mmCIF file of C-alpha atoms and ligand atoms in Angstrom:
data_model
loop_
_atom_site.group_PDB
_atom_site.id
_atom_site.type_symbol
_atom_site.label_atom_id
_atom_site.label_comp_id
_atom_site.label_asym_id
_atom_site.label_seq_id
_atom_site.Cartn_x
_atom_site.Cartn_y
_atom_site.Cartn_z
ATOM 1 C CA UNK S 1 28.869 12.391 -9.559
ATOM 2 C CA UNK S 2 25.038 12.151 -7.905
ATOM 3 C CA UNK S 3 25.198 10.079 -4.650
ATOM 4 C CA UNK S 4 23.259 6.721 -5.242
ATOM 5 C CA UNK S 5 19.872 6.668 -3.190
ATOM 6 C CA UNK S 6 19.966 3.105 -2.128
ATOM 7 C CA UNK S 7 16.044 2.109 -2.018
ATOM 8 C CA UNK S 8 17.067 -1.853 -1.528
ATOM 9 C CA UNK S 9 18.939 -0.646 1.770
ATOM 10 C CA UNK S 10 16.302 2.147 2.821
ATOM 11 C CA UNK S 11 13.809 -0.457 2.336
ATOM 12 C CA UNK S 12 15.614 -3.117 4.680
ATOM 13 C CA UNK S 13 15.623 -0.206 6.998
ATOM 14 C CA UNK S 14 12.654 0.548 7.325
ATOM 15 C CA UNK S 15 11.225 -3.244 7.553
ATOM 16 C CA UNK S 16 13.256 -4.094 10.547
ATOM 17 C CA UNK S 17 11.629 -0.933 12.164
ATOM 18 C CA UNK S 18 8.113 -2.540 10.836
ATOM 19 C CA UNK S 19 9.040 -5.679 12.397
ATOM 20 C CA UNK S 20 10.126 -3.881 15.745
ATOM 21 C CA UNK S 21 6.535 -1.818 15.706
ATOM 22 C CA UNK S 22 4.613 -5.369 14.974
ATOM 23 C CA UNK S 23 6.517 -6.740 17.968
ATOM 24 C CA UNK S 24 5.101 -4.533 20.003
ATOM 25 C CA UNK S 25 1.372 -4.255 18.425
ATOM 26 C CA UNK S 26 1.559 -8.466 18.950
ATOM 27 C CA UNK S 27 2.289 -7.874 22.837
ATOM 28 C CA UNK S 28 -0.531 -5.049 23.125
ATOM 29 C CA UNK S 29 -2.899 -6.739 21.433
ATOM 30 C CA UNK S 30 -2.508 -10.438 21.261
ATOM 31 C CA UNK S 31 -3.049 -10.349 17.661
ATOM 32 C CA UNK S 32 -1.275 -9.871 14.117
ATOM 33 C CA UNK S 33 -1.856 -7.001 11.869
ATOM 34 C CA UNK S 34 -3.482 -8.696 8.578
ATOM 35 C CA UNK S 35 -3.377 -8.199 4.937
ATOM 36 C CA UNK S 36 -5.436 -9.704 2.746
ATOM 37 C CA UNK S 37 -4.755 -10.137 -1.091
ATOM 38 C CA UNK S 38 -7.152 -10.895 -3.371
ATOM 39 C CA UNK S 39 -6.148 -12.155 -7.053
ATOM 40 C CA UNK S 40 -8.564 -12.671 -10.141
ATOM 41 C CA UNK S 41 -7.071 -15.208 -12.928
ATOM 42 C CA UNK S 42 -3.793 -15.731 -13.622
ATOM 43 C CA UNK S 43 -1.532 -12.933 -14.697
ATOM 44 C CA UNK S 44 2.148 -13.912 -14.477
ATOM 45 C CA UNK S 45 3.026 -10.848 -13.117
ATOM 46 C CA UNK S 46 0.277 -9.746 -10.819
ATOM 47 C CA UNK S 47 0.844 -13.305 -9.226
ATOM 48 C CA UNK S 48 4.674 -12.907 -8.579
ATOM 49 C CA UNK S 49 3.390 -9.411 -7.145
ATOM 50 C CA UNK S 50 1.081 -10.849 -4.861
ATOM 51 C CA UNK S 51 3.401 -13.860 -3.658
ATOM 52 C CA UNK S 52 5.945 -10.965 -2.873
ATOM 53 C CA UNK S 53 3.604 -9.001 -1.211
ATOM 54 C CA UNK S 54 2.575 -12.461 1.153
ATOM 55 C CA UNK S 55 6.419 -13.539 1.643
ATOM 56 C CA UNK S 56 6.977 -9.687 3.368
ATOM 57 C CA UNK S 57 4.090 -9.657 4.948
ATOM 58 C CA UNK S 58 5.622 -13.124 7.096
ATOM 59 C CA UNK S 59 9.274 -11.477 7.141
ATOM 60 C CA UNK S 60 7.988 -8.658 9.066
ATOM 61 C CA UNK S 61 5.690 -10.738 11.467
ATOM 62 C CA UNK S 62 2.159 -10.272 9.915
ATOM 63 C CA UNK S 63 -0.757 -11.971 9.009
ATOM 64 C CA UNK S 64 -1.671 -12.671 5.376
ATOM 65 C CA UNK S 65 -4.140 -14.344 3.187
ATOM 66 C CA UNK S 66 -4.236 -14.916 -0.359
ATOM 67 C CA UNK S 67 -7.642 -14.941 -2.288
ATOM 68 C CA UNK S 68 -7.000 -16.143 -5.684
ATOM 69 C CA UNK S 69 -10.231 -16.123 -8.097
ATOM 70 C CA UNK S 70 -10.832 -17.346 -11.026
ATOM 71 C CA UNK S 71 -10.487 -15.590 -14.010
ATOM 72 C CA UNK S 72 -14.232 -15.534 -14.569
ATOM 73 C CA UNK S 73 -15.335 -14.330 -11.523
ATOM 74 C CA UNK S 74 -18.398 -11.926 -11.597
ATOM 75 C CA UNK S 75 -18.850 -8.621 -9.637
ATOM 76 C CA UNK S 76 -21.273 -10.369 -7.419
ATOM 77 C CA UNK S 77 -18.803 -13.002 -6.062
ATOM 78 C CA UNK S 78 -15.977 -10.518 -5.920
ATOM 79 C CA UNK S 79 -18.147 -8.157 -3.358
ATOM 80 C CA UNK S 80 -19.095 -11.064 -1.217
ATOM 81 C CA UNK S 81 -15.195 -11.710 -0.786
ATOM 82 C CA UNK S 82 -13.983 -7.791 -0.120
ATOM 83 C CA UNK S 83 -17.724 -7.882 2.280
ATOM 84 C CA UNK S 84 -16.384 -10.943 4.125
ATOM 85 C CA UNK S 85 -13.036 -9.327 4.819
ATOM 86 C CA UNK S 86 -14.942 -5.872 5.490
ATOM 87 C CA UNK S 87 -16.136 -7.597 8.623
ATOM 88 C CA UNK S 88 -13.345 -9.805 9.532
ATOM 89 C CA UNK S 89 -11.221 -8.583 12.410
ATOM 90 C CA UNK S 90 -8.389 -10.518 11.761
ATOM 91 C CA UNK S 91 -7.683 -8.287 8.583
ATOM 92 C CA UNK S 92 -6.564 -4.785 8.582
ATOM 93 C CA UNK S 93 -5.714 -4.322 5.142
ATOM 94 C CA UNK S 94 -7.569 -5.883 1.894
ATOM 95 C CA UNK S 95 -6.106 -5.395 -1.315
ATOM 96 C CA UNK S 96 -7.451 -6.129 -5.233
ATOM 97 C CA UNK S 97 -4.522 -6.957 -7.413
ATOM 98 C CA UNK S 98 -5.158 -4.839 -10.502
ATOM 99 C CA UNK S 99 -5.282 -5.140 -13.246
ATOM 100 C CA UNK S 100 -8.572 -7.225 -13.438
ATOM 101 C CA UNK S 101 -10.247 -8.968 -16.117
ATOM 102 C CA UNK S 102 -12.249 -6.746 -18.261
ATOM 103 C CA UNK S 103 -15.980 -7.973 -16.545
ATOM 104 C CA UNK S 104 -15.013 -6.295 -13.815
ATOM 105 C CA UNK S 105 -15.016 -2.336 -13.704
ATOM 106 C CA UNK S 106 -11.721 -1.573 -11.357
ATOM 107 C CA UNK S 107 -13.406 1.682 -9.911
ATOM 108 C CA UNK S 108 -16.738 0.099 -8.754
ATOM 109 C CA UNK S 109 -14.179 -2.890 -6.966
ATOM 110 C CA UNK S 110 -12.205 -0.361 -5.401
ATOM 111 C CA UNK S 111 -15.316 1.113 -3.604
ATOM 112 C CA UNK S 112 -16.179 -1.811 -2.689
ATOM 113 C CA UNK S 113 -13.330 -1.728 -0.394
ATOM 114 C CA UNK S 114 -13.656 0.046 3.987
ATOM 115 C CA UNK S 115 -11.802 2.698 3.688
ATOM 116 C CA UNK S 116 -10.183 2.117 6.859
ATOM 117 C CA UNK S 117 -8.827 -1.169 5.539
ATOM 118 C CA UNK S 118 -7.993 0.454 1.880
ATOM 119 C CA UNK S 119 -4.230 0.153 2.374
ATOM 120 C CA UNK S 120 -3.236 0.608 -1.669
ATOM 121 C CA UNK S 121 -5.275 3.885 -0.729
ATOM 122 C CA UNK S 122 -7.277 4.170 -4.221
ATOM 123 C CA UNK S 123 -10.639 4.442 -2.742
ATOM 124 C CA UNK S 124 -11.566 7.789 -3.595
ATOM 125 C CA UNK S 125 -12.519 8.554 0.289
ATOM 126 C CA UNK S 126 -8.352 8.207 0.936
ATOM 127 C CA UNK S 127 -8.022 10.554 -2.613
ATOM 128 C CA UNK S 128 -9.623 12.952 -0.636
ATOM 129 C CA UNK S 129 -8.253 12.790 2.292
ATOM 130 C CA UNK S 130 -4.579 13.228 0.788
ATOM 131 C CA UNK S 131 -5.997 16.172 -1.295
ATOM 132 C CA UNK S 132 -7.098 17.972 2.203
ATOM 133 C CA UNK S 133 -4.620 16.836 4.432
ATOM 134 C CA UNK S 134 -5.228 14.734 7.390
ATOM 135 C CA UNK S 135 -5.112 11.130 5.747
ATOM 136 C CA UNK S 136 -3.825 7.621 7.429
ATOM 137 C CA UNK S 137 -2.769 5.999 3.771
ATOM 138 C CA UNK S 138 -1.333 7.290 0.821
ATOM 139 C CA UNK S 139 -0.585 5.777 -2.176
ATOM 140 C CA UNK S 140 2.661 2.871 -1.879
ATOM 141 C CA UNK S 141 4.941 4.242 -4.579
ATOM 142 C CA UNK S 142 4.536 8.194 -3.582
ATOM 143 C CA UNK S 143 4.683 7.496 0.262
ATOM 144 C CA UNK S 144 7.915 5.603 -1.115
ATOM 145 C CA UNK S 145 9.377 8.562 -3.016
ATOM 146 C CA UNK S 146 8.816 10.980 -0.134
ATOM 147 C CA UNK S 147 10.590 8.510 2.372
ATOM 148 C CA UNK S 148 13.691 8.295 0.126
ATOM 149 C CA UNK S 149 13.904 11.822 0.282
ATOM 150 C CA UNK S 150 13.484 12.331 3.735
ATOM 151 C CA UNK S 151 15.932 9.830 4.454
ATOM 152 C CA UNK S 152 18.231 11.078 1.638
ATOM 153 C CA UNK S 153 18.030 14.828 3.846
ATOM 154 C CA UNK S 154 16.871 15.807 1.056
ATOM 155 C CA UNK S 155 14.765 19.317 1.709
ATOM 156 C CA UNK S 156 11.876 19.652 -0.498
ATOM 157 C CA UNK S 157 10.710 23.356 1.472
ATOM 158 C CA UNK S 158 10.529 25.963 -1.323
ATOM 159 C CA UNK S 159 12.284 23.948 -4.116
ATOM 160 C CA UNK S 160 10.792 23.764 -7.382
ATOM 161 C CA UNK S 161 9.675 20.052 -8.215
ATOM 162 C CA UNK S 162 9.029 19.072 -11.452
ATOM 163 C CA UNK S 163 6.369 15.906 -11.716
ATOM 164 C CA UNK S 164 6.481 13.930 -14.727
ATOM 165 C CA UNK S 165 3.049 11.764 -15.160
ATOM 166 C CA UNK S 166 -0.078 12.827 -13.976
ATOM 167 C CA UNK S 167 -2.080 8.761 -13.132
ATOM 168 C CA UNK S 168 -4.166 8.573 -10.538
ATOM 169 C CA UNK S 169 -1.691 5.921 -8.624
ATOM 170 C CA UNK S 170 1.824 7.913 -9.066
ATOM 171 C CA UNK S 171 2.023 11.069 -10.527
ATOM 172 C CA UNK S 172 -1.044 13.161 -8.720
ATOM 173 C CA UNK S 173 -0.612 11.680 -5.241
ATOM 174 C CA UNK S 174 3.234 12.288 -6.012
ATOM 175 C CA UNK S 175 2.686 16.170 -6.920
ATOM 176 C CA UNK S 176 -0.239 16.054 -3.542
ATOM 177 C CA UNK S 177 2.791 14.943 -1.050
ATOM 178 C CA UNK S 178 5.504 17.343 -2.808
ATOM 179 C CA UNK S 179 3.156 20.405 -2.383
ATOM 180 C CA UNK S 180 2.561 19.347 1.057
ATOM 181 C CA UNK S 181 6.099 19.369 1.983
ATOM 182 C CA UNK S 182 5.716 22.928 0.932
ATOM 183 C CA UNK S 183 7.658 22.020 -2.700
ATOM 184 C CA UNK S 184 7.064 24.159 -5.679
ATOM 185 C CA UNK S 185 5.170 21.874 -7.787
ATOM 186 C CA UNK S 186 4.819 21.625 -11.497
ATOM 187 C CA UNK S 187 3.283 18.577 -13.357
ATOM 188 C CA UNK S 188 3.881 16.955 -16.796
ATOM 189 C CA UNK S 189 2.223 14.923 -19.173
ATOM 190 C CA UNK S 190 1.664 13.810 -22.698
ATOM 191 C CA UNK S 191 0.613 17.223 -23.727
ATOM 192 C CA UNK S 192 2.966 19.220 -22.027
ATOM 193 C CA UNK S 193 5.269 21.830 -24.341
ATOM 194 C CA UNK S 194 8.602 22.324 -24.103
ATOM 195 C CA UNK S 195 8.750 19.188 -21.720
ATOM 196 C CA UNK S 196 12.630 19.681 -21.657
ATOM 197 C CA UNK S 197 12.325 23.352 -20.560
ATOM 198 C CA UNK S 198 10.056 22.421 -17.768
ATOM 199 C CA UNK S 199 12.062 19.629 -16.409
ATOM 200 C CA UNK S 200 15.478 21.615 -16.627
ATOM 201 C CA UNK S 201 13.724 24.207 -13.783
ATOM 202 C CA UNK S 202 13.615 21.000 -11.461
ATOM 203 C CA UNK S 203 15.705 21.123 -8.236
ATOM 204 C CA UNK S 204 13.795 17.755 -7.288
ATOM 205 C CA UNK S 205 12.242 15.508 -10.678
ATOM 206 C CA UNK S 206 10.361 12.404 -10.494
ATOM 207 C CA UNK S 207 9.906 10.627 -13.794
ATOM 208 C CA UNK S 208 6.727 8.440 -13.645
ATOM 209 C CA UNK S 209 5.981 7.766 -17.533
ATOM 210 C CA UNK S 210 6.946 3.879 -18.782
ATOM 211 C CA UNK S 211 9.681 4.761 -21.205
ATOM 212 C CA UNK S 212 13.164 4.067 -21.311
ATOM 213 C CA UNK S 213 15.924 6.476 -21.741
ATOM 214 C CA UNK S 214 13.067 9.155 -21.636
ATOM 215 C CA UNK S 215 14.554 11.593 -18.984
ATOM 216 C CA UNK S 216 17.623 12.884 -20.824
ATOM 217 C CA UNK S 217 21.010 14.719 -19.608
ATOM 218 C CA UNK S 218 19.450 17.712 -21.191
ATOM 219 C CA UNK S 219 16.283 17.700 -19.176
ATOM 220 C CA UNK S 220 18.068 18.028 -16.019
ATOM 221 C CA UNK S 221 19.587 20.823 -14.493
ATOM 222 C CA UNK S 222 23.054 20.148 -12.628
ATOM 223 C CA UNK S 223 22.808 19.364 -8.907
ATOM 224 C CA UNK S 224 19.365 18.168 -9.421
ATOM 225 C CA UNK S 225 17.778 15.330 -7.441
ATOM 226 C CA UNK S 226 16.749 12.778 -9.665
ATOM 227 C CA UNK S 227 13.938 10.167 -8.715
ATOM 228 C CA UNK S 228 12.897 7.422 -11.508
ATOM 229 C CA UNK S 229 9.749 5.642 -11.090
ATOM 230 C CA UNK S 230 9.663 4.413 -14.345
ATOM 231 C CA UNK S 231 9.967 0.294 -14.596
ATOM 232 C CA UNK S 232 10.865 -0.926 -18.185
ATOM 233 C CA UNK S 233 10.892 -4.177 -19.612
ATOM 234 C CA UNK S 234 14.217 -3.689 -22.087
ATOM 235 C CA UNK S 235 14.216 -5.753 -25.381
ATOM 236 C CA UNK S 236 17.295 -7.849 -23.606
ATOM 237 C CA UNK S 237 14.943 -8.669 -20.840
ATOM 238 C CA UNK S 238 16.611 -6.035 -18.539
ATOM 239 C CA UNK S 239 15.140 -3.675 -16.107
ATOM 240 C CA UNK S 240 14.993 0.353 -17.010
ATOM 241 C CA UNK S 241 14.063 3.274 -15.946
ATOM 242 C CA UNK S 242 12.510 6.466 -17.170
ATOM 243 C CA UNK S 243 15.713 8.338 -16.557
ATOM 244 C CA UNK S 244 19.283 8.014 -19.024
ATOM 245 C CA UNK S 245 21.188 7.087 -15.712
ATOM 246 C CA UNK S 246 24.685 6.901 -17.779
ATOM 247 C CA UNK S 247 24.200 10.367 -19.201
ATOM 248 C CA UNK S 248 22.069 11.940 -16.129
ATOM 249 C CA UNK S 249 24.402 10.706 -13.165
ATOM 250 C CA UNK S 250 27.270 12.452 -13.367
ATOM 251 C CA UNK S 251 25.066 16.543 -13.333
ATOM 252 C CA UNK S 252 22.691 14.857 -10.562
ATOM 253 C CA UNK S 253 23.274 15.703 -6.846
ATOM 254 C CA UNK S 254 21.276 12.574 -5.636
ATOM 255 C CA UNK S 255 20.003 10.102 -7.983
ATOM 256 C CA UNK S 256 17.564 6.697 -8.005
ATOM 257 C CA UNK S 257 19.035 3.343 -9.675
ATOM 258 C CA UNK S 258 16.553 0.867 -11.273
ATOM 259 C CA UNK S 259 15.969 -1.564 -9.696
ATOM 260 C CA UNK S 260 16.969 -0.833 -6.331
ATOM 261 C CA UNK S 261 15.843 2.977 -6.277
ATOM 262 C CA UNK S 262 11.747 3.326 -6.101
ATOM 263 C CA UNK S 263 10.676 -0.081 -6.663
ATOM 264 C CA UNK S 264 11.918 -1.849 -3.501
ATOM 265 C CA UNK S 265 9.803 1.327 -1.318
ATOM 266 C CA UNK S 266 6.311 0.063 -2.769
ATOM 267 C CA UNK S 267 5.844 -3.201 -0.755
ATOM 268 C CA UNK S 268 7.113 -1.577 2.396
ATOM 269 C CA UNK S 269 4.873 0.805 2.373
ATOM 270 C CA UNK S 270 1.954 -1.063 1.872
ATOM 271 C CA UNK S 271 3.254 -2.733 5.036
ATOM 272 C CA UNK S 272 3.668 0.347 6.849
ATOM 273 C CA UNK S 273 -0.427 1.412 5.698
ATOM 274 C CA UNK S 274 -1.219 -2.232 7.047
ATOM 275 C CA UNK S 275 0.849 -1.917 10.315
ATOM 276 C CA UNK S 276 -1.148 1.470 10.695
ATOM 277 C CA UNK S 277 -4.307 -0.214 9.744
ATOM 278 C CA UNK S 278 -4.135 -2.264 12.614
ATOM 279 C CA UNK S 279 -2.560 -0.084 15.390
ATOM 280 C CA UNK S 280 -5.707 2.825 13.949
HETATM 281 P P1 LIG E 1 0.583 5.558 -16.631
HETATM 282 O O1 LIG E 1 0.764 4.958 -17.980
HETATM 283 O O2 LIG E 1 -0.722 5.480 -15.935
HETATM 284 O O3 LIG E 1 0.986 7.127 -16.731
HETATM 285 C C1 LIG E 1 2.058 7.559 -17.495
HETATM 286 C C2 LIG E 1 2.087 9.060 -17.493
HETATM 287 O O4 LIG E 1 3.176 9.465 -18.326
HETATM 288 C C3 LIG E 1 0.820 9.700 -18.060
HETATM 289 O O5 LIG E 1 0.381 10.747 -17.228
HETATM 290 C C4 LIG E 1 1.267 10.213 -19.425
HETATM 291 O O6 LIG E 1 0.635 11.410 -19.830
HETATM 292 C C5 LIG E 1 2.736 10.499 -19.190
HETATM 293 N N1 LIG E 1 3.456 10.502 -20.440
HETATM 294 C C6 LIG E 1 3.457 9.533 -21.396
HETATM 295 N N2 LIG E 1 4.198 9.913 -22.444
HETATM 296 C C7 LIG E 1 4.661 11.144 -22.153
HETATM 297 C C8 LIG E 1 5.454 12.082 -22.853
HETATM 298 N N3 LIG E 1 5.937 11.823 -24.088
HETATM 299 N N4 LIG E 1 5.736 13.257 -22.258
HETATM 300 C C9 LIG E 1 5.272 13.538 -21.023
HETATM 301 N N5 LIG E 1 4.494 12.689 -20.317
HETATM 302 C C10 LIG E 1 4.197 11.513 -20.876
HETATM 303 O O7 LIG E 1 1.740 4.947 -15.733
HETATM 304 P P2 LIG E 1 1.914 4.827 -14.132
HETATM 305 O O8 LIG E 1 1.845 6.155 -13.504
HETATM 306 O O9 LIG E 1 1.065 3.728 -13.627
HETATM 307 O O10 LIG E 1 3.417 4.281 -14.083
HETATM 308 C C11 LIG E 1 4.490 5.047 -14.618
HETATM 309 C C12 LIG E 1 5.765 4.215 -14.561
HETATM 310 O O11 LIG E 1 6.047 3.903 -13.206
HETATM 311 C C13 LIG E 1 5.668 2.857 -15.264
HETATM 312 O O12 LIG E 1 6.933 2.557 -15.808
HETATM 313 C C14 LIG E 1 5.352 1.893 -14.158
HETATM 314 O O13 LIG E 1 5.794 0.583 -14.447
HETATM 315 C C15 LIG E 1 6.137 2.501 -13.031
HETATM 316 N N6 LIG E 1 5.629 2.164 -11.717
HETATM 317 C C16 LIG E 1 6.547 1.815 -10.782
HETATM 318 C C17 LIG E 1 6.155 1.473 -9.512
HETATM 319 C C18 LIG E 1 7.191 1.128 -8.526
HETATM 320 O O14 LIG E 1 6.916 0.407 -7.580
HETATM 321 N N7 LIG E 1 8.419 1.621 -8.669
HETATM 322 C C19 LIG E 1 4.740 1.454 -9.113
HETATM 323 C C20 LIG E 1 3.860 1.986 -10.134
HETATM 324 C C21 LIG E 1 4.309 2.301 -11.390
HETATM 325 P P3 LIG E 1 -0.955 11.502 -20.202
HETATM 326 O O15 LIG E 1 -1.663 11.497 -18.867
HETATM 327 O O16 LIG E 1 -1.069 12.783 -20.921
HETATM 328 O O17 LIG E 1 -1.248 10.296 -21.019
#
């Protein structure tokens, strides 16, 4: 039987410290730390995101705005927005819910962005920086995975960790981080061979690859720590993983529900990048 890593309870952790560290910037400073969100058309999703993103932003104590666009909006307009909030001291961290409408090209938004203020950390100047070491933001989701380990006492030191997914947003910065905490790190994709083969080596997996039931019990070797990105929409209108969690929980050592594993990390952490933002 793997123990549970509770992500909904780590996560509640970790915002009361947020809140506690905002306390204290607010007395320093006089000011909030500031996040601004900036929304193009009208995506169901991307706006229940971005109104969950602004409702822990208040819990914790910060600032936020919400820029919502219309769905037509050109690159022009959008630059003057991210410029204005480039040069307003109130904000610390600007974000561009993706995905955006197809007029706009996602990369040339991104740059668009300070780097300083970059707290999704997707401009490439923060790619670099968690590449080389020495970086102030990575990536929500990975930061999320490596704090659910650390918390778990998890050691990472000389294990071998098996990455499956390779996108810029999870899987690389996921394999960067793992390798940093001086893990042995393999990655996976779509043309990988022998995926099963590869995965059964793992003393720490992550699945990050959109399909249900993909991580099998046969993929996994006993007493492995088992971390599921993945975020399914079921036919039934349920949430799944990547990972079998029936068949893989009882050979895990430590193992991530969904919901209430990964996905309740990612909005912390982008408060934790703004928080830093601010006190940087
Ligand atoms: P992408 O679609 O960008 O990447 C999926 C990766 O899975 C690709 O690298 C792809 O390989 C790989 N893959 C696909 N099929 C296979 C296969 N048969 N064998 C091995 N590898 C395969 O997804 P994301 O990284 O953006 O997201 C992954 C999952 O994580 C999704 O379910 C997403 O919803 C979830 N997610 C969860 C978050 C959270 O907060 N918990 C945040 C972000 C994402 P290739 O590169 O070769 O195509």
């Amino acid at each position: 039987m793997a123990k549970i890593i509770d992500g909904k309870a780590i996560s509640a952790q970790m915002r009361v410290e947020i809140s506690e560290r905002c306390a204290e910037y607010v007395a320093r400073t006089g000011t909030k730390p500031g996040l601004a969100v900036i929304i193009v058309g009208d995506d169901p999703a991307s706006k229940v995101y971005v109104r969950n993103k602004k409702l822990a932003c208040e819990q914790v104590g910060f600032y936020s705005e919400e820029i919502a666009l219309p769905a037509e909006t050109d690159m022009d307009s959008l630059r003057s927005v991210i410029e204005r909030l480039n040069a307003d001291d109130k904000i610390h961290g600007i974000l561009v819910q993706l995905p955006l409408p197809p007029q706009l090209d996602e990369g040339e938004v991104i740059m668009m962005i300070d780097p300083r203020k970059d707290v999704d950390a997707f401009h490439p100047a923060n790619v670099g920086r968690v590449m080389s070491g020495g970086y102030t933001f990575v990536p929500c989701t990975p930061a999320g995975v490596m704090e659910l380990l650390k918390r778990s006492g998890v050691d990472i030191a000389g294990r071998e960790c098996v990455v499956v997914g390779r996108s810029n947003i999870v899987g690389k910065p996921m394999a960067m981080l793992l390798l940093e905490a001086n893990g042995t790190v393999t990655v996976c994709h779509s043309r990988t061979r022998d995926l099963a083969e590869v995965c059964r080596r793992a003393d720490i997996l992550v699945s990050a690859v959109g399909k249900p039931h993909f991580i099998t019990a046969d993929m996994v070797k006993p007493g492995a720590v088992v971390i599921d990105v993945g975020i399914n929409r079921l036919p039934n209108g349920k949430l799944a993983g990547d990972v079998d969690f029936d068949a893989v929980e009882p050979i895990a050592s430590y193992i991530t529900p969904v919901p209430g594993g990964v996905g309740p990390m990612t909005i912390t952490m982008l408060l934790r990048n703004t928080l830093t933002a601010a006190e940087n």
